[in-house]
CSV table of C-alpha atoms and ligand atoms in Angstrom, one decimal:
chain,number,residue,atom,x,y,z
D,1,MET,CA,-52.2,29.2,105.1
D,2,ALA,CA,-54.3,26.8,103.1
D,3,ASP,CA,-52.6,24.5,100.6
D,4,LEU,CA,-53.6,25.8,97.2
D,5,SER,CA,-51.8,23.2,95.1
D,6,ILE,CA,-53.8,20.9,92.9
D,7,ASN,CA,-53.3,17.6,91.1
D,8,LEU,CA,-55.4,17.3,88.0
D,9,ALA,CA,-55.2,13.8,86.7
D,10,GLY,CA,-51.5,13.7,87.6
D,11,ILE,CA,-50.7,17.2,86.4
D,12,LYS,CA,-49.5,19.1,89.5
D,13,SER,CA,-49.5,22.9,89.9
D,14,PRO,CA,-48.8,25.2,92.8
D,15,ASN,CA,-52.3,26.7,92.6
D,16,PRO,CA,-55.6,26.1,90.6
D,17,PHE,CA,-55.2,29.1,88.4
D,18,TRP,CA,-54.1,28.3,84.8
D,19,LEU,CA,-54.1,30.5,81.8
D,20,ALA,CA,-56.3,29.0,79.1
D,21,SER,CA,-55.0,28.3,75.6
D,22,ALA,CA,-55.3,31.7,73.9
D,23,PRO,CA,-53.3,34.9,73.2
D,24,PRO,CA,-51.9,35.1,76.8
D,25,THR,CA,-50.1,31.8,76.2
D,26,ASN,CA,-48.9,32.5,72.7
D,27,SER,CA,-45.1,32.5,73.5
D,28,GLY,CA,-42.4,31.6,76.0
D,29,TYR,CA,-42.0,35.2,76.9
D,30,GLN,CA,-45.6,35.5,77.9
D,31,VAL,CA,-45.9,32.2,79.8
D,32,GLN,CA,-42.7,32.9,81.7
D,33,ARG,CA,-44.0,36.3,82.7
D,34,ALA,CA,-47.3,34.8,83.7
D,35,PHE,CA,-45.6,32.2,85.9
D,36,GLU,CA,-43.5,35.0,87.5
D,37,ALA,CA,-46.8,36.8,88.2
D,38,GLY,CA,-48.1,33.7,90.0
D,39,TRP,CA,-50.2,31.6,87.5
D,40,GLY,CA,-49.9,28.0,88.5
D,41,GLY,CA,-50.1,26.6,85.0
D,42,ALA,CA,-50.6,27.5,81.3
D,43,VAL,CA,-52.2,25.8,78.4
D,44,TRP,CA,-50.1,26.8,75.5
D,45,LYS,CA,-51.8,28.5,72.5
D,46,THR,CA,-53.1,25.6,70.4
D,47,LEU,CA,-50.4,24.0,68.3
D,48,GLY,CA,-50.9,22.4,64.9
D,49,ASP,CA,-50.0,23.3,61.4
D,50,PRO,CA,-49.5,27.0,61.6
D,51,ILE,CA,-52.4,29.0,60.1
D,52,LEU,CA,-53.0,32.4,58.6
D,53,ASN,CA,-55.0,34.8,60.7
D,54,VAL,CA,-57.1,37.7,59.6
D,55,SER,CA,-56.6,41.3,60.8
D,56,SER,CA,-59.4,42.6,63.0
D,57,ARG,CA,-60.2,39.7,65.2
D,58,PHE,CA,-61.6,40.7,68.5
D,59,ALA,CA,-64.8,42.6,69.6
D,60,ALA,CA,-66.2,43.3,73.0
D,61,VAL,CA,-69.8,43.4,74.1
D,62,SER,CA,-70.1,46.3,76.6
D,63,PHE,CA,-73.1,46.4,78.9
D,64,ASN,CA,-74.1,49.1,81.2
D,65,GLY,CA,-70.6,50.5,81.7
D,66,GLN,CA,-68.9,47.2,81.8
D,67,ARG,CA,-66.3,47.4,78.9
D,68,VAL,CA,-66.0,43.7,78.4
D,69,ALA,CA,-69.1,42.0,79.5
D,70,GLY,CA,-68.5,39.5,76.7
D,71,PHE,CA,-65.7,39.0,74.3
D,72,ASN,CA,-65.9,37.8,70.7
D,73,ASN,CA,-63.0,36.5,68.5
D,74,ILE,CA,-62.3,35.1,65.1
D,75,GLU,CA,-58.7,34.2,65.8
D,76,LEU,CA,-57.5,30.7,64.9
D,77,ILE,CA,-54.8,28.5,66.5
D,78,THR,CA,-51.1,29.5,66.7
D,79,ASP,CA,-49.7,31.2,63.7
D,80,ARG,CA,-46.1,30.6,64.8
D,81,PRO,CA,-44.0,27.6,63.5
D,82,LEU,CA,-44.2,24.5,65.6
D,83,ASP,CA,-40.4,24.3,66.1
D,84,VAL,CA,-40.4,27.8,67.6
D,85,ASN,CA,-43.2,26.9,70.0
D,86,LEU,CA,-41.5,23.7,71.0
D,87,LYS,CA,-38.2,25.4,71.8
D,88,GLU,CA,-40.0,27.9,73.9
D,89,ILE,CA,-42.0,25.3,75.8
D,90,TYR,CA,-38.7,23.4,76.6
D,91,GLU,CA,-37.0,26.6,77.9
D,92,THR,CA,-40.1,27.6,79.9
D,93,LYS,CA,-40.4,24.2,81.5
D,94,LYS,CA,-36.7,24.2,82.4
D,95,ARG,CA,-37.1,27.6,84.1
D,96,PHE,CA,-40.3,26.7,85.9
D,97,PRO,CA,-40.2,23.0,86.6
D,98,ASN,CA,-43.0,23.1,89.2
D,99,HIS,CA,-45.5,25.0,87.1
D,100,ALA,CA,-47.8,23.1,84.8
D,101,ILE,CA,-47.4,23.5,81.0
D,102,ILE,CA,-50.0,21.8,79.0
D,103,ALA,CA,-49.8,21.6,75.2
D,104,SER,CA,-53.0,22.3,73.5
D,105,LEU,CA,-53.2,20.4,70.2
D,106,MET,CA,-55.4,20.5,67.1
D,107,VAL,CA,-54.6,18.5,64.0
D,108,GLU,CA,-56.6,16.8,61.2
D,109,PRO,CA,-58.7,13.9,62.3
D,110,LYS,CA,-56.0,11.3,61.2
D,111,GLN,CA,-54.3,8.8,63.5
D,112,GLU,CA,-50.8,9.5,62.2
D,113,LYS,CA,-51.2,13.3,62.6
D,114,TRP,CA,-52.1,12.9,66.2
D,115,HIS,CA,-49.3,10.4,66.9
D,116,GLU,CA,-46.8,12.6,65.4
D,117,ILE,CA,-47.7,15.8,67.2
D,118,VAL,CA,-48.1,14.1,70.6
D,119,LYS,CA,-44.6,12.6,70.3
D,120,ARG,CA,-43.1,16.0,69.4
D,121,VAL,CA,-44.7,18.0,72.2
D,122,GLU,CA,-44.0,15.3,74.8
D,123,ASP,CA,-40.3,15.3,73.8
D,124,VAL,CA,-39.9,18.9,75.0
D,125,GLY,CA,-41.3,18.1,78.5
D,126,VAL,CA,-44.9,19.2,78.7
D,127,ASP,CA,-46.8,18.0,81.8
D,128,GLY,CA,-50.0,17.1,79.8
D,129,LEU,CA,-51.9,17.5,76.6
D,130,GLU,CA,-55.2,19.3,75.9
D,131,LEU,CA,-57.0,18.2,72.8
D,132,ASN,CA,-58.8,21.2,71.3
D,133,PHE,CA,-62.1,20.0,70.0
D,134,GLY,CA,-63.7,23.3,70.6
D,135,CYS,CA,-62.5,26.1,68.3
D,136,PRO,CA,-65.8,27.2,66.6
D,137,HIS,CA,-64.5,29.0,63.6
D,138,GLY,CA,-61.9,28.7,60.9
D,139,MET,CA,-60.6,25.3,61.9
D,140,ALA,CA,-64.0,23.7,61.9
D,141,GLU,CA,-64.3,24.3,58.2
D,142,ARG,CA,-61.2,22.1,57.9
D,143,GLY,CA,-62.8,19.2,59.9
D,144,MET,CA,-61.0,20.2,63.1
D,145,GLY,CA,-62.0,21.9,66.4
D,146,ALA,CA,-65.7,22.1,66.9
D,147,ALA,CA,-66.4,20.1,63.7
D,148,SER,CA,-64.8,17.1,65.5
D,149,GLY,CA,-66.0,18.2,68.9
D,150,GLN,CA,-69.7,18.1,68.0
D,151,VAL,CA,-69.6,14.4,67.0
D,152,PRO,CA,-69.1,12.0,70.0
D,153,ALA,CA,-67.7,9.3,67.8
D,154,LEU,CA,-65.0,11.6,66.5
D,155,VAL,CA,-64.1,12.8,70.0
D,156,GLU,CA,-63.8,9.2,71.2
D,157,ARG,CA,-61.8,8.0,68.2
D,158,GLN,CA,-59.3,10.9,68.3
D,159,THR,CA,-58.9,10.7,72.1
D,160,PHE,CA,-58.2,7.0,71.7
D,161,TRP,CA,-55.5,7.7,69.0
D,162,VAL,CA,-53.8,10.2,71.3
D,163,LYS,CA,-54.0,7.8,74.2
D,164,GLU,CA,-52.3,5.1,72.1
D,165,VAL,CA,-49.0,7.1,72.3
D,166,ALA,CA,-49.4,9.7,75.0
D,167,LYS,CA,-47.2,9.3,78.1
D,168,THR,CA,-48.6,12.4,79.9
D,169,PRO,CA,-52.2,13.0,81.0
D,170,VAL,CA,-54.7,13.8,78.3
D,171,ILE,CA,-57.3,16.5,78.8
D,172,VAL,CA,-60.1,16.8,76.2
D,173,LYS,CA,-61.4,20.4,75.8
D,174,LEU,CA,-65.0,20.4,74.8
D,175,THR,CA,-67.1,22.7,72.7
D,176,PRO,CA,-70.3,24.3,74.2
D,177,ASN,CA,-71.8,24.5,70.7
D,178,ILE,CA,-73.7,21.3,71.3
D,179,THR,CA,-77.1,20.4,72.8
D,180,ASP,CA,-75.7,18.1,75.5
D,181,ILE,CA,-72.1,18.5,76.5
D,182,THR,CA,-72.2,15.3,78.6
D,183,ALA,CA,-72.5,13.3,75.4
D,184,THR,CA,-69.1,14.5,74.2
D,185,ALA,CA,-67.6,14.4,77.7
D,186,GLU,CA,-68.7,10.7,77.9
D,187,ALA,CA,-67.2,10.1,74.5
D,188,ALA,CA,-63.9,11.5,75.7
D,189,VAL,CA,-63.9,9.3,78.8
D,190,ASN,CA,-64.7,6.3,76.6
D,191,GLY,CA,-61.7,7.2,74.4
D,192,GLY,CA,-59.5,7.1,77.5
D,193,ALA,CA,-59.3,10.8,78.4
D,194,ASP,CA,-57.7,11.5,81.8
D,195,ALA,CA,-59.7,14.7,82.2
D,196,VAL,CA,-62.0,17.0,80.4
D,197,SER,CA,-62.0,20.8,80.2
D,198,MET,CA,-64.8,23.1,79.3
D,199,ILE,CA,-65.8,25.4,77.8
D,200,ASN,CA,-64.3,26.7,74.6
D,201,THR,CA,-66.0,29.7,73.0
D,202,ILE,CA,-69.7,29.9,72.0
D,203,ASN,CA,-70.7,30.7,68.4
D,204,SER,CA,-71.4,34.4,68.3
D,205,LEU,CA,-71.7,37.6,66.3
D,206,ALA,CA,-70.8,40.5,68.5
D,207,GLY,CA,-72.9,43.1,66.7
D,208,VAL,CA,-73.7,45.1,63.6
D,209,ASP,CA,-72.6,48.8,63.1
D,210,LEU,CA,-75.6,50.9,62.7
D,211,ASP,CA,-73.9,53.4,60.4
D,212,THR,CA,-71.9,51.2,58.1
D,213,TRP,CA,-74.1,48.1,58.4
D,214,ASN,CA,-70.9,46.0,58.7
D,215,THR,CA,-70.6,43.2,61.2
D,216,ILE,CA,-68.4,43.8,64.4
D,217,PRO,CA,-65.7,42.9,63.8
D,218,HIS,CA,-65.4,42.9,60.1
D,219,VAL,CA,-62.6,42.1,57.7
D,220,ALA,CA,-62.7,44.4,54.7
D,221,GLY,CA,-66.5,44.6,55.0
D,222,LYS,CA,-67.2,40.9,55.6
D,223,GLY,CA,-67.8,39.2,58.9
D,224,ALA,CA,-67.9,35.6,60.1
D,225,HIS,CA,-69.2,34.0,63.2
D,226,GLY,CA,-66.8,34.1,66.1
D,227,GLY,CA,-66.4,32.6,69.6
D,228,TYR,CA,-67.9,34.2,72.6
D,229,CYS,CA,-66.3,34.2,76.1
D,230,GLY,CA,-65.8,36.4,79.1
D,231,PRO,CA,-68.1,37.2,82.1
D,232,ALA,CA,-71.3,36.7,80.0
D,233,VAL,CA,-70.6,33.1,79.4
D,234,LYS,CA,-69.9,32.1,83.1
D,235,PRO,CA,-73.4,30.7,83.9
D,236,ILE,CA,-73.3,28.6,80.7
D,237,ALA,CA,-69.9,27.2,81.5
D,238,LEU,CA,-70.7,26.6,85.2
D,239,ASN,CA,-73.8,24.6,84.2
D,240,MET,CA,-71.8,22.5,81.8
D,241,VAL,CA,-69.2,21.8,84.4
D,242,ALA,CA,-72.0,20.9,86.9
D,243,GLU,CA,-73.8,18.6,84.4
D,244,CYS,CA,-70.6,16.7,83.8
D,245,ALA,CA,-69.6,16.6,87.5
D,246,ARG,CA,-72.9,15.0,88.5
D,247,ASN,CA,-72.8,12.4,85.8
D,248,SER,CA,-71.2,9.3,87.2
D,249,ARG,CA,-70.1,8.1,83.8
D,250,ILE,CA,-67.9,11.2,83.5
D,251,ASN,CA,-65.6,9.9,86.3
D,252,VAL,CA,-62.5,12.1,85.4
D,253,PRO,CA,-61.4,15.5,86.8
D,254,ILE,CA,-62.7,18.6,85.2
D,255,SER,CA,-60.8,21.8,84.3
D,256,GLY,CA,-63.3,24.6,84.5
D,257,ILE,CA,-63.2,27.4,81.9
D,258,GLY,CA,-65.5,30.3,80.9
D,259,GLY,CA,-66.0,33.7,82.3
D,260,ILE,CA,-63.8,33.3,85.4
D,261,SER,CA,-62.6,36.7,86.4
D,262,ASN,CA,-61.8,36.6,90.1
D,263,TRP,CA,-61.3,34.2,93.0
D,264,GLN,CA,-65.1,34.0,93.7
D,265,ASP,CA,-65.8,32.8,90.2
D,266,ALA,CA,-63.1,30.2,90.6
D,267,VAL,CA,-64.5,29.0,93.9
D,268,GLU,CA,-67.9,28.5,92.3
D,269,PHE,CA,-66.4,26.3,89.6
D,270,LEU,CA,-64.4,24.3,92.2
D,271,LEU,CA,-67.5,23.8,94.4
D,272,MET,CA,-69.3,22.6,91.2
D,273,GLY,CA,-66.8,20.0,90.6
D,274,ALA,CA,-63.8,21.5,88.8
D,275,THR,CA,-60.4,20.5,90.1
D,276,GLY,CA,-58.8,23.6,88.7
D,277,VAL,CA,-59.7,26.6,86.5
D,278,GLN,CA,-58.5,28.3,83.3
D,279,VAL,CA,-58.7,32.0,82.5
D,280,CYS,CA,-58.5,33.8,79.2
D,281,THR,CA,-60.6,37.0,78.8
D,282,ALA,CA,-60.0,38.4,82.3
D,283,ALA,CA,-56.2,38.1,81.8
D,284,MET,CA,-56.6,39.8,78.4
D,285,HIS,CA,-58.7,42.6,79.9
D,286,HIS,CA,-56.6,43.2,83.1
D,287,GLY,CA,-53.2,41.6,82.6
D,288,PHE,CA,-51.4,38.8,84.3
D,289,ARG,CA,-51.4,40.4,87.7
D,290,ILE,CA,-55.0,39.7,88.4
D,291,VAL,CA,-53.8,36.3,89.6
D,292,GLU,CA,-52.4,38.0,92.7
D,293,ASP,CA,-55.9,38.8,93.9
D,294,MET,CA,-57.1,35.4,92.9
D,295,ILE,CA,-54.5,33.6,95.0
D,296,GLU,CA,-54.9,36.0,98.0
D,297,GLY,CA,-58.7,35.8,97.8
D,298,LEU,CA,-58.9,32.0,97.6
D,299,SER,CA,-56.3,31.7,100.4
D,300,HIS,CA,-58.2,34.0,102.7
D,301,TYR,CA,-61.5,32.3,101.8
D,302,LEU,CA,-60.2,28.9,102.8
D,303,ASP,CA,-58.5,30.1,105.9
D,304,SER,CA,-61.6,32.0,107.1
D,305,LYS,CA,-63.6,28.8,106.7
D,306,GLY,CA,-60.9,26.7,108.4
D,307,ILE,CA,-60.3,24.6,105.3
D,308,ALA,CA,-56.8,23.2,105.0
D,309,SER,CA,-56.6,22.6,101.3
D,310,VAL,CA,-58.2,23.7,98.1
D,311,SER,CA,-58.9,20.1,97.2
D,312,ASP,CA,-61.2,19.9,100.2
D,313,ILE,CA,-63.8,22.1,98.5
D,314,ILE,CA,-63.8,20.4,95.1
D,315,GLY,CA,-67.3,19.2,94.2
D,316,LYS,CA,-68.9,20.2,97.5
D,317,SER,CA,-71.9,21.7,95.7
D,318,VAL,CA,-72.4,18.9,93.1
D,319,SER,CA,-74.9,17.0,95.2
D,320,ARG,CA,-77.0,20.1,95.6
D,321,TYR,CA,-77.5,20.3,91.8
D,322,SER,CA,-80.2,18.1,90.4
D,323,ASP,CA,-83.0,17.8,87.9
D,324,TRP,CA,-86.0,20.1,88.2
D,325,GLY,CA,-88.2,17.1,88.9
D,326,ASN,CA,-86.3,16.6,92.2
D,327,LEU,CA,-87.0,20.0,93.6
D,328,ASP,CA,-89.5,20.3,96.6
D,329,LEU,CA,-92.8,21.7,95.4
D,330,ASN,CA,-93.8,22.5,98.9
D,331,TYR,CA,-90.9,24.8,99.7
D,332,ASN,CA,-92.0,28.4,99.8
D,333,ILE,CA,-90.3,31.8,100.0
D,334,VAL,CA,-91.9,35.2,99.9
D,335,ALA,CA,-90.6,38.7,99.5
D,336,LYS,CA,-90.4,41.0,102.5
D,337,ILE,CA,-89.8,44.7,101.9
D,338,ASN,CA,-87.8,46.5,104.7
D,339,THR,CA,-89.5,49.9,104.7
D,340,ASP,CA,-86.7,51.4,106.7
D,341,VAL,CA,-84.2,50.6,103.9
D,342,CYS,CA,-86.5,51.0,100.9
D,343,ILE,CA,-86.0,54.2,99.0
D,344,ASN,CA,-89.5,54.0,97.4
D,345,CYS,CA,-88.2,53.9,93.9
D,346,ASN,CA,-91.1,51.5,93.0
D,347,LYS,CA,-89.0,49.3,90.7
D,348,CYS,CA,-90.1,46.3,92.5
D,349,HIS,CA,-93.8,47.4,92.3
D,350,ILE,CA,-93.5,48.0,88.5
D,351,ALA,CA,-91.7,44.7,87.9
D,352,CYS,CA,-94.3,42.7,89.9
D,353,GLU,CA,-97.2,44.6,88.5
D,354,ASP,CA,-96.2,44.4,84.9
D,355,THR,CA,-94.3,41.1,84.6
D,356,SER,CA,-94.9,39.0,87.6
D,357,HIS,CA,-97.7,38.2,90.1
D,358,GLN,CA,-99.2,41.7,91.1
D,359,CYS,CA,-98.6,41.1,94.8
D,360,ILE,CA,-96.8,44.4,95.8
D,361,ASP,CA,-99.3,47.0,97.1
D,362,MET,CA,-98.7,50.7,97.2
D,363,LEU,CA,-100.1,51.9,100.5
D,364,THR,CA,-100.2,55.1,102.4
D,365,ASP,CA,-99.5,55.3,106.1
D,366,ALA,CA,-101.3,57.4,108.7
D,367,ASN,CA,-99.0,60.3,108.0
D,368,GLY,CA,-99.8,60.2,104.3
D,369,LYS,CA,-96.4,58.7,103.4
D,370,SER,CA,-96.5,56.0,100.7
D,371,TYR,CA,-94.9,52.6,101.2
D,372,LEU,CA,-94.8,49.2,99.6
D,373,LYS,CA,-96.0,46.0,101.1
D,374,VAL,CA,-96.0,42.4,99.8
D,375,ARG,CA,-99.3,40.4,99.9
D,376,GLU,CA,-97.6,37.3,101.1
D,377,GLU,CA,-100.5,35.0,100.2
D,378,ASP,CA,-100.1,36.0,96.5
D,379,CYS,CA,-96.3,36.1,96.3
D,380,VAL,CA,-94.9,33.1,94.5
D,381,GLY,CA,-91.3,33.7,95.6
D,382,CYS,CA,-90.0,34.4,92.1
D,383,ASN,CA,-87.2,36.8,93.3
D,384,LEU,CA,-87.9,39.3,90.6
D,385,CYS,CA,-88.5,42.2,93.0
D,386,SER,CA,-85.3,41.6,94.9
D,387,ILE,CA,-83.4,41.3,91.6
D,388,VAL,CA,-84.5,44.6,90.3
D,389,CYS,CA,-84.2,46.4,93.6
D,390,PRO,CA,-81.2,48.8,93.5
D,391,VAL,CA,-80.7,48.8,97.3
D,392,ASP,CA,-79.0,46.0,99.2
D,393,GLY,CA,-81.1,44.8,102.1
D,394,ALA,CA,-84.3,46.5,101.0
D,395,ILE,CA,-86.0,43.2,100.0
D,396,ASP,CA,-85.4,39.9,101.7
D,397,MET,CA,-86.7,36.6,100.4
D,398,ILE,CA,-87.9,34.7,103.5
D,399,GLU,CA,-88.7,31.1,103.8
D,400,VAL,CA,-92.3,30.4,104.9
D,401,PRO,CA,-92.7,27.1,106.8
D,402,SER,CA,-95.0,24.8,104.8
D,403,GLU,CA,-97.7,22.7,106.4
D,404,LEU,CA,-97.1,20.1,103.8
D,405,PRO,CA,-94.2,17.6,103.9
D,406,PRO,CA,-91.5,17.9,101.1
D,407,MET,CA,-92.7,16.5,97.8
D,408,THR,CA,-91.0,16.7,94.4
D,409,TRP,CA,-92.6,16.6,91.0
D,410,ASN,CA,-91.1,13.1,90.5
D,411,GLN,CA,-92.5,11.9,93.8
D,412,ARG,CA,-95.9,13.4,92.9
D,413,GLN,CA,-96.0,11.7,89.5
D,414,ALA,CA,-94.9,8.4,91.0
D,415,ALA,CA,-97.6,8.6,93.7
D,416,LEU,CA,-100.2,9.4,91.0
D,417,LYS,CA,-99.0,6.5,88.9
D,418,LEU,CA,-99.3,4.2,91.9
D,419,LYS,CA,-102.7,5.4,92.6
D,420,ALA,CA,-103.8,4.9,89.0
D,421,GLU,CA,-102.3,1.4,89.0
D,422,CYS,CA,-104.1,0.5,92.2
D,423,LYS,CA,-107.4,1.6,90.7
D,424,VAL,CA,-106.8,-0.5,87.7
D,425,ASP,CA,-105.9,-3.4,89.9
D,426,ILE,CA,-109.0,-3.0,92.0
D,427,LYS,CA,-111.2,-2.7,88.9
D,428,GLY,CA,-109.4,-5.7,87.4
Q,1,FMN,C1,-58.7,35.5,71.2
Q,1,FMN,C2,-58.9,34.1,71.7
Q,1,FMN,C3,-58.2,33.1,71.1
Q,1,FMN,C4,-58.4,31.8,71.6
Q,1,FMN,N1,-57.7,30.8,71.1
Q,1,FMN,C5,-57.8,29.5,71.6
Q,1,FMN,C6,-57.0,28.5,71.1
Q,1,FMN,O1,-56.1,28.6,70.3
Q,1,FMN,N2,-57.2,27.2,71.6
Q,1,FMN,C7,-58.2,27.0,72.6
Q,1,FMN,O2,-58.3,25.8,73.0
Q,1,FMN,N3,-59.0,27.9,73.0
Q,1,FMN,C8,-58.8,29.2,72.6
Q,1,FMN,N4,-59.6,30.2,73.1
Q,1,FMN,C9,-60.6,29.9,74.1
Q,1,FMN,C10,-60.1,30.1,75.5
Q,1,FMN,O3,-59.1,29.2,75.8
Q,1,FMN,C11,-61.3,29.8,76.5
Q,1,FMN,O4,-61.8,28.5,76.3
Q,1,FMN,C12,-62.4,30.8,76.3
Q,1,FMN,O5,-62.0,32.1,76.0
Q,1,FMN,C13,-63.3,30.9,77.6
Q,1,FMN,O6,-62.6,31.4,78.7
Q,1,FMN,P1,-62.8,32.9,79.2
Q,1,FMN,O7,-64.2,33.2,79.3
Q,1,FMN,O8,-61.9,33.0,80.4
Q,1,FMN,O9,-62.2,33.7,78.1
Q,1,FMN,C14,-59.4,31.5,72.6
Q,1,FMN,C15,-60.1,32.6,73.2
Q,1,FMN,C16,-59.9,33.9,72.7
Q,1,FMN,C17,-60.6,35.0,73.3
């Protein structure tokens, strides 16, 4: 059986599956039950000065029968006294010495505040720290969370203050509510971060009630923006992990978070450069025991590929992710409809006709039976027909060998520039 253990910047855990800092890691009772269920690590619900929460905090965005396609919350950090949390962390670590417990921290952007809380949590034996520069609501108005996390200089300075006193590895958790997450990731690295984690939640409003005209959720008729997470955010999180993983200046491990619901999602994050993953919404939706399938699925996946250790797949897809300008303009695929599998629902024809390149013809065979056929010379390989097709295997996207050698946009522009310069030289 493959070795699933990971070592993220010195933080060791028996498997790559950690619970993210959130309601599932609110107390010792919960984290201990999570470890019993199989989670390899837990990032404790963010510690700081206890806050007051509002009642009515969560909302789900359902889509096409999926109850929780996205999840929205207006919860703040822990509302339990620091002493109580510290006592429970100590007890949990004593019971589970080989599991990773990371203290998530959020305090005012003051050096002495960071020094104080770091010392207190390290005294109870945490394996690492995660600085929460991501919470998008409530704390931001007080200068914390995303308010700090959107300003690279503040990320760097506060990370530096933590590193002045920290004895355990420091992970900086980044907000996605920023144009370029690599700017804050780099700032964290410059401040001395041992790792970065991403993403925290994305600014959101889950919905508006059509009868009452209240926001969803609302608190006594008033709403406020919340943080969005769950399956819907996975592509956004995966891209942010990939952008950081391929940036050579961000040369620290990444803990991947955002929409991870099963072992396949986790493998995608690992391939895109995450050393381990964190999960919140999926655990809130289905309970701690989902980790059993995650462990089993990952283990079988690695065994079936003859891979000895989970660390052997980390980052294997990073070099395959690049800028658009580096993609081969002469690579071509076309759609091929398999008439023996096609159910003639015409969804591909409608999609292509109305919103793509009008290259699927409706034809009639000798027996008067209608069928669909792609005019390959007009197909641009956009994939839309295969995306809307409800039947697996009815449409394949096939590579068409090109007569031209590979050429990217960047190579084309460089060649054109050279040509222009040569002309200038010749004229000159
Ligand atoms: C109700 C709720 C509360 C959360 N509280 C925290 C928190 O206290 N600290 C923190 O760093 N992230 C917090 N998060 C964000 C999660 O840790 C995680 O970054 C985010 O939910 C994305 O992961 P997911 O898609 O698996 O849920 C919270 C998320 C939810 C849903």
